[in-house]
Tab-separated table of C-alpha atoms and ligand atoms in Angstrom:
chain	number	residue	atom	x	y	z
A	1	MET	CA	24.567	9.639	6.374
A	2	ASP	CA	21.819	11.366	8.345
A	3	TYR	CA	18.850	11.695	6.025
A	4	ARG	CA	16.781	13.903	8.348
A	5	VAL	CA	17.809	17.115	6.607
A	6	LEU	CA	16.639	15.693	3.281
A	7	LEU	CA	13.290	14.746	4.814
A	8	ASP	CA	12.826	18.158	6.458
A	9	ASP	CA	13.585	19.870	3.134
A	10	ALA	CA	11.205	17.641	1.168
A	11	MET	CA	8.395	18.247	3.668
A	12	GLU	CA	9.051	21.973	3.668
A	13	THR	CA	8.875	22.072	-0.139
A	14	ALA	CA	5.625	20.073	-0.079
A	15	ARG	CA	4.074	22.443	2.474
A	16	ARG	CA	4.613	25.337	0.054
A	17	SER	CA	2.126	23.770	-2.360
A	18	PRO	CA	-1.319	25.418	-2.025
A	19	GLU	CA	-3.151	22.079	-2.414
A	20	ARG	CA	-4.107	20.105	0.679
A	21	GLY	CA	-6.678	17.602	-0.612
A	22	ARG	CA	-9.495	16.074	1.428
A	23	VAL	CA	-9.465	13.472	4.178
A	24	ALA	CA	-11.290	10.272	3.095
A	25	ASP	CA	-14.774	10.119	4.579
A	26	TYR	CA	-16.400	7.281	2.640
A	27	ILE	CA	-15.157	5.098	5.513
A	28	PRO	CA	-16.659	7.193	8.352
A	29	ALA	CA	-13.992	6.217	10.919
A	30	LEU	CA	-11.253	7.633	8.655
A	31	ALA	CA	-12.891	11.078	8.588
A	32	GLN	CA	-11.542	11.664	12.108
A	33	ALA	CA	-7.920	11.745	10.870
A	34	ASP	CA	-6.032	14.970	11.612
A	35	PRO	CA	-5.721	16.775	8.242
A	36	THR	CA	-2.565	18.591	9.426
A	37	ALA	CA	-0.637	15.412	10.304
A	38	PHE	CA	2.495	14.986	8.186
A	39	GLY	CA	5.397	12.593	8.645
A	40	MET	CA	8.097	10.969	6.575
A	41	ALA	CA	10.701	8.250	7.113
A	42	ILE	CA	13.579	6.718	5.172
A	43	ALA	CA	14.855	3.217	5.911
A	44	THR	CA	18.082	1.969	4.405
A	45	VAL	CA	18.807	-1.583	3.236
A	46	ASP	CA	21.011	-2.126	6.283
A	47	GLY	CA	18.017	-1.444	8.554
A	48	GLU	CA	18.697	2.127	9.698
A	49	VAL	CA	15.666	4.403	9.828
A	50	PHE	CA	15.401	8.205	9.921
A	51	GLY	CA	12.281	10.295	10.227
A	52	ALA	CA	10.755	13.753	10.361
A	53	GLY	CA	7.443	15.209	11.526
A	54	ASP	CA	4.820	12.664	12.632
A	55	TRP	CA	6.875	9.705	11.432
A	56	ARG	CA	6.226	7.635	14.572
A	57	HIS	CA	2.482	8.277	14.679
A	58	PRO	CA	0.365	5.224	13.736
A	59	PHE	CA	-2.249	5.677	11.001
A	60	SER	CA	-4.664	3.478	9.058
A	61	ILE	CA	-2.537	1.855	6.360
A	62	GLN	CA	-5.534	0.941	4.149
A	63	SER	CA	-4.347	0.014	0.639
A	64	VAL	CA	-0.666	0.083	1.575
A	65	SER	CA	-1.520	-3.340	3.065
A	66	LYS	CA	-2.120	-4.633	-0.487
A	67	LEU	CA	1.612	-4.599	-1.140
A	68	PHE	CA	2.141	-6.993	1.765
A	69	THR	CA	-0.776	-9.292	0.916
A	70	LEU	CA	0.590	-9.611	-2.623
A	71	ALA	CA	4.121	-10.381	-1.421
A	72	LEU	CA	2.877	-12.957	1.096
A	73	ALA	CA	0.476	-14.614	-1.371
A	74	LEU	CA	3.303	-14.967	-3.911
A	75	ALA	CA	5.714	-16.199	-1.242
A	76	GLU	CA	3.217	-18.803	-0.003
A	77	GLY	CA	1.565	-19.841	-3.241
A	78	GLY	CA	3.733	-18.754	-6.158
A	79	ASP	CA	2.670	-17.778	-9.665
A	80	GLY	CA	-0.716	-19.570	-9.588
A	81	LEU	CA	-2.073	-16.280	-8.248
A	82	TRP	CA	-1.848	-14.717	-11.684
A	83	SER	CA	-4.592	-16.924	-13.130
A	84	GLY	CA	-7.113	-15.016	-11.002
A	85	VAL	CA	-5.773	-11.462	-11.243
A	86	GLY	CA	-3.961	-9.512	-13.972
A	87	ARG	CA	-1.059	-7.113	-13.790
A	88	GLU	CA	-1.985	-4.272	-16.121
A	89	PRO	CA	-2.898	-0.739	-15.054
A	90	SER	CA	-6.663	-0.262	-14.978
A	91	GLY	CA	-6.830	3.439	-15.822
A	92	ASN	CA	-9.882	3.502	-13.547
A	93	PRO	CA	-10.454	4.466	-9.913
A	94	PHE	CA	-9.417	1.965	-7.240
A	95	ASN	CA	-13.015	1.050	-6.436
A	96	SER	CA	-14.333	0.816	-9.988
A	97	LEU	CA	-16.471	-2.135	-11.083
A	98	VAL	CA	-16.696	-1.369	-14.802
A	99	GLN	CA	-14.000	-3.688	-16.155
A	100	LEU	CA	-15.012	-6.701	-14.111
A	101	GLU	CA	-17.899	-7.817	-16.305
A	102	THR	CA	-16.194	-7.467	-19.681
A	103	GLU	CA	-13.112	-9.188	-18.226
A	104	GLN	CA	-15.014	-12.183	-16.779
A	105	GLY	CA	-14.498	-11.420	-13.109
A	106	ILE	CA	-10.685	-11.245	-13.374
A	107	PRO	CA	-9.501	-7.884	-11.987
A	108	ARG	CA	-6.866	-5.940	-13.906
A	109	ASN	CA	-4.259	-5.872	-11.155
A	110	PRO	CA	-3.691	-6.782	-7.479
A	111	PHE	CA	-3.877	-3.202	-6.181
A	112	ILE	CA	-7.322	-2.048	-7.269
A	113	ASN	CA	-9.870	-3.183	-4.699
A	114	ALA	CA	-11.222	-6.060	-6.817
A	115	GLY	CA	-7.701	-7.413	-7.359
A	116	ALA	CA	-6.797	-7.021	-3.704
A	117	LEU	CA	-9.893	-9.018	-2.743
A	118	ILE	CA	-8.631	-11.876	-4.940
A	119	VAL	CA	-5.165	-11.683	-3.334
A	120	THR	CA	-6.724	-11.662	0.149
A	121	ASP	CA	-8.839	-14.677	-0.823
A	122	ARG	CA	-5.771	-16.620	-1.981
A	123	LEU	CA	-3.744	-15.632	1.084
A	124	LEU	CA	-6.637	-16.738	3.304
A	125	LYS	CA	-6.722	-20.110	1.520
A	126	LEU	CA	-2.939	-20.511	1.822
A	127	THR	CA	-2.542	-19.468	5.457
A	128	GLY	CA	-5.988	-19.777	7.073
A	129	ASP	CA	-5.533	-16.235	8.433
A	130	ALA	CA	-4.781	-13.501	5.898
A	131	VAL	CA	-4.939	-10.594	8.343
A	132	GLY	CA	-2.833	-12.505	10.865
A	133	ALA	CA	-0.213	-13.156	8.184
A	134	VAL	CA	0.010	-9.479	7.239
A	135	ARG	CA	0.023	-8.242	10.843
A	136	GLY	CA	2.663	-10.817	11.829
A	137	PHE	CA	4.869	-9.822	8.895
A	138	LEU	CA	4.593	-6.110	9.709
A	139	ARG	CA	5.406	-6.725	13.375
A	140	ALA	CA	8.402	-8.886	12.539
A	141	GLU	CA	9.882	-6.555	9.931
A	142	SER	CA	9.280	-3.346	11.899
A	143	GLY	CA	10.214	-4.848	15.264
A	144	ASN	CA	7.100	-3.140	16.628
A	145	PRO	CA	4.698	-5.517	18.435
A	146	GLU	CA	2.113	-2.727	18.639
A	147	VAL	CA	1.263	-2.869	14.957
A	148	GLY	CA	-2.367	-4.017	15.150
A	149	VAL	CA	-5.827	-3.890	13.635
A	150	ASP	CA	-8.136	-0.994	14.508
A	151	ASP	CA	-11.419	-2.873	14.785
A	152	SER	CA	-13.467	0.318	14.757
A	153	VAL	CA	-12.081	1.193	11.294
A	154	ALA	CA	-12.655	-2.350	10.007
A	155	SER	CA	-16.243	-2.443	11.221
A	156	SER	CA	-16.910	1.091	9.960
A	157	GLU	CA	-15.795	-0.015	6.486
A	158	ALA	CA	-17.760	-3.260	6.726
A	159	ARG	CA	-20.943	-1.254	7.390
A	160	HIS	CA	-20.345	1.033	4.406
A	161	GLY	CA	-18.407	-1.202	2.018
A	162	HIS	CA	-21.193	-1.854	-0.472
A	163	ARG	CA	-18.891	-1.567	-3.467
A	164	ASN	CA	-16.358	-4.045	-2.146
A	165	ALA	CA	-19.175	-6.446	-1.251
A	166	ALA	CA	-20.623	-6.039	-4.747
A	167	MET	CA	-17.233	-6.778	-6.336
A	168	ALA	CA	-16.635	-9.810	-4.146
A	169	HIS	CA	-20.059	-11.298	-4.942
A	170	PHE	CA	-19.600	-10.516	-8.612
A	171	MET	CA	-16.224	-12.271	-8.727
A	172	ALA	CA	-17.676	-15.203	-6.785
A	173	SER	CA	-20.325	-15.533	-9.520
A	174	TYR	CA	-17.444	-16.116	-11.969
A	175	GLY	CA	-15.924	-18.742	-9.671
A	176	ASN	CA	-12.950	-16.508	-8.866
A	177	LEU	CA	-13.097	-16.798	-5.051
A	178	ARG	CA	-11.913	-19.826	-3.054
A	179	ASN	CA	-13.517	-18.775	0.266
A	180	PRO	CA	-16.954	-17.466	1.286
A	181	VAL	CA	-17.473	-13.827	0.361
A	182	ASP	CA	-18.006	-12.773	3.986
A	183	SER	CA	-14.678	-14.230	5.154
A	184	VAL	CA	-12.783	-12.599	2.292
A	185	LEU	CA	-14.356	-9.214	3.042
A	186	ALA	CA	-13.681	-9.523	6.777
A	187	HIS	CA	-9.975	-10.288	6.203
A	188	TYR	CA	-9.698	-7.547	3.583
A	189	TYR	CA	-11.266	-4.874	5.822
A	190	ALA	CA	-9.105	-6.004	8.744
A	191	HIS	CA	-5.770	-5.848	6.895
A	192	CYS	CA	-6.724	-2.444	5.479
A	193	ALA	CA	-7.498	-1.340	9.079
A	194	ILE	CA	-4.008	-2.171	10.363
A	195	THR	CA	-2.395	0.822	12.048
A	196	ALA	CA	1.320	1.428	11.608
A	197	SER	CA	3.604	4.458	11.371
A	198	CYS	CA	5.885	5.725	8.596
A	199	ARG	CA	8.732	4.213	10.595
A	200	ASP	CA	7.059	0.784	10.757
A	201	LEU	CA	6.074	0.723	7.085
A	202	ALA	CA	9.449	1.942	5.821
A	203	LEU	CA	11.132	-0.909	7.728
A	204	ALA	CA	8.495	-3.456	6.665
A	205	GLY	CA	8.927	-2.575	2.979
A	206	LEU	CA	12.683	-3.093	2.978
A	207	PHE	CA	12.413	-6.648	1.617
A	208	LEU	CA	11.518	-5.054	-1.728
A	209	ALA	CA	14.622	-2.837	-1.647
A	210	ARG	CA	16.702	-5.865	-0.639
A	211	HIS	CA	15.504	-7.881	-3.650
A	212	GLY	CA	13.396	-10.259	-1.527
A	213	ILE	CA	15.414	-10.538	1.710
A	214	ARG	CA	13.691	-10.020	5.081
A	215	ALA	CA	15.042	-8.200	8.149
A	216	ASP	CA	16.340	-11.456	9.663
A	217	GLY	CA	18.302	-12.270	6.485
A	218	SER	CA	15.908	-14.986	5.297
A	219	ARG	CA	14.512	-14.894	1.789
A	220	LEU	CA	10.793	-14.105	1.344
A	221	LEU	CA	10.823	-13.829	-2.441
A	222	SER	CA	13.236	-14.539	-5.260
A	223	ARG	CA	15.064	-11.548	-6.723
A	224	SER	CA	12.885	-11.884	-9.779
A	225	GLU	CA	9.625	-11.931	-7.773
A	226	ALA	CA	10.711	-8.807	-5.878
A	227	LYS	CA	11.476	-7.094	-9.196
A	228	ARG	CA	8.032	-8.041	-10.463
A	229	ILE	CA	6.250	-6.647	-7.412
A	230	ASN	CA	8.175	-3.397	-7.798
A	231	ALA	CA	7.139	-3.306	-11.465
A	232	VAL	CA	3.444	-3.752	-10.620
A	233	LEU	CA	3.777	-1.108	-7.870
A	234	LEU	CA	5.167	1.334	-10.403
A	235	THR	CA	2.462	0.695	-13.007
A	236	CYS	CA	-0.555	0.133	-10.716
A	237	GLY	CA	0.303	1.140	-7.120
A	238	THR	CA	-1.289	4.577	-7.309
A	239	TYR	CA	-4.235	3.529	-9.518
A	240	ASP	CA	-5.270	5.857	-12.329
A	241	ALA	CA	-2.598	8.324	-11.177
A	242	ALA	CA	0.254	5.799	-11.633
A	243	GLY	CA	1.493	7.611	-14.738
A	244	GLU	CA	1.612	10.943	-12.909
A	245	PHE	CA	3.275	9.310	-9.870
A	246	ALA	CA	5.963	7.740	-12.084
A	247	TYR	CA	6.435	11.100	-13.797
A	248	ARG	CA	6.781	13.076	-10.579
A	249	VAL	CA	8.361	10.555	-8.186
A	250	GLY	CA	9.927	7.890	-10.418
A	251	LEU	CA	9.694	5.087	-7.850
A	252	PRO	CA	7.472	2.043	-7.273
A	253	GLY	CA	4.955	3.019	-4.595
A	254	LYS	CA	1.718	2.053	-2.881
A	255	SER	CA	-0.762	4.548	-1.528
A	256	GLY	CA	-3.671	4.180	0.885
A	257	VAL	CA	-6.707	6.323	1.649
A	258	GLY	CA	-5.408	6.762	5.205
A	259	GLY	CA	-2.883	9.107	3.533
A	260	GLY	CA	0.163	6.836	3.590
A	261	ILE	CA	2.467	6.122	0.659
A	262	LEU	CA	5.285	3.576	0.779
A	263	ALA	CA	7.870	3.938	-2.005
A	264	VAL	CA	10.803	1.660	-2.827
A	265	LEU	CA	14.320	2.608	-3.864
A	266	PRO	CA	15.563	-0.780	-5.122
A	267	GLY	CA	19.006	-1.595	-3.722
A	268	ARG	CA	18.975	1.486	-1.476
A	269	GLY	CA	15.958	1.613	0.867
A	270	THR	CA	12.372	2.743	1.272
A	271	VAL	CA	10.565	6.001	1.932
A	272	CYS	CA	7.216	6.234	3.679
A	273	VAL	CA	5.197	9.414	3.929
A	274	TRP	CA	1.866	10.166	5.604
A	275	SER	CA	-0.526	13.076	5.287
A	276	PRO	CA	-4.290	12.397	5.269
A	277	GLY	CA	-5.411	14.977	2.653
A	278	LEU	CA	-6.103	13.069	-0.593
A	279	ASP	CA	-6.395	14.006	-4.265
A	280	ALA	CA	-9.227	12.795	-6.506
A	281	ALA	CA	-7.417	9.503	-7.198
A	282	GLY	CA	-7.141	8.747	-3.448
A	283	ASN	CA	-3.424	9.529	-3.093
A	284	SER	CA	-1.982	11.809	-0.391
A	285	VAL	CA	-1.455	15.291	-1.831
A	286	LEU	CA	1.410	16.313	0.475
A	287	GLY	CA	2.753	12.756	0.354
A	288	VAL	CA	3.189	12.807	-3.420
A	289	ALA	CA	4.569	16.370	-3.251
A	290	ALA	CA	7.137	15.390	-0.587
A	291	LEU	CA	8.252	12.310	-2.535
A	292	ASP	CA	8.481	14.441	-5.670
A	293	ALA	CA	10.657	16.974	-3.805
A	294	LEU	CA	12.864	14.246	-2.298
A	295	THR	CA	13.534	12.369	-5.535
A	296	THR	CA	14.010	15.600	-7.472
A	297	ALA	CA	16.567	16.880	-4.937
A	298	THR	CA	18.473	13.591	-4.650
A	299	GLY	CA	18.077	12.122	-8.135
A	300	TRP	CA	16.857	8.873	-6.505
A	301	SER	CA	14.657	7.145	-9.030
A	302	VAL	CA	14.467	3.903	-10.973
A	303	PHE	CA	14.937	5.879	-14.181
B	401	DON	O1	-11.456	-0.847	0.135
B	401	DON	C1	-11.271	0.349	0.357
B	401	DON	O2	-11.886	1.214	-0.245
B	401	DON	C2	-10.247	0.735	1.395
B	401	DON	N1	-10.209	-0.233	2.460
B	401	DON	C3	-8.859	0.849	0.802
B	401	DON	C4	-8.800	1.790	-0.389
B	401	DON	C5	-7.505	2.489	-0.512
B	401	DON	O3	-6.772	2.679	0.424
B	401	DON	C6	-7.213	3.085	-1.842
B	401	DON	N2	-5.936	3.763	-1.846
B	401	DON	N3	-5.581	4.856	-2.066
């Protein structure tokens, strides 16, 4: 089946919405993103990929990278990860610090920034190169050797990332980091600053639709681990808007402040959408609207 018509229709429906959101500017380098960019891709479990709009245009994947760091940390190190990070929705913004003190430096889940810093720390300990592990995985799964780190975005965030630095130091004070704060932050900013397109991310996320199997047929995760990542994506992947995302889209998904969202259709494929205008929770406005339109038209959902 050629899914391009479905994508065109979903994007057209999304464009009819009056909301456009705002491009993230708290990382100054991201403020240069084109607010009118809009692309969408579907990849199927057998590795076919279809796209519409700016689906081949690379963008800053930001928190979409957290899905891959989690998968790689679990693949490399197993369940020990969960002693340092929870898996409950936080009900707070992605960069919030408020729960960390009452919860003894153990972040609620791996997708809020504090939790992602813990996952990056563990992946760094396990591999010696967290950003290299994520970049290598994305290149291998997408077949695109040009997936890389935009150093100007990483250094722009490093100069303005006071909240992430505060969280990392705070968690270190509870003994919940295995590496020096500066190394953890550097790897975290770098994997967030990876640039990839909807096409690349849809292909790279397929292991979650294939219940843990990579593009080359090897197993990254057990079926059960893949199920668990999808579950945490559904409950926590879009932060304090995860309930609304489940209500509208009905799929596990991970958003990023670059405007990307990668959603998983277990057993069927993945959908990646990109549009830089964000809502108050940091999720792409047109991205959520297009996924809503697609799943509503097709009935594709985990429910
Ligand atoms: O740490 C940050 O704030 C960014 N590097 C990533 C945040 C992000 O993408 C949140 N997602 N919507």
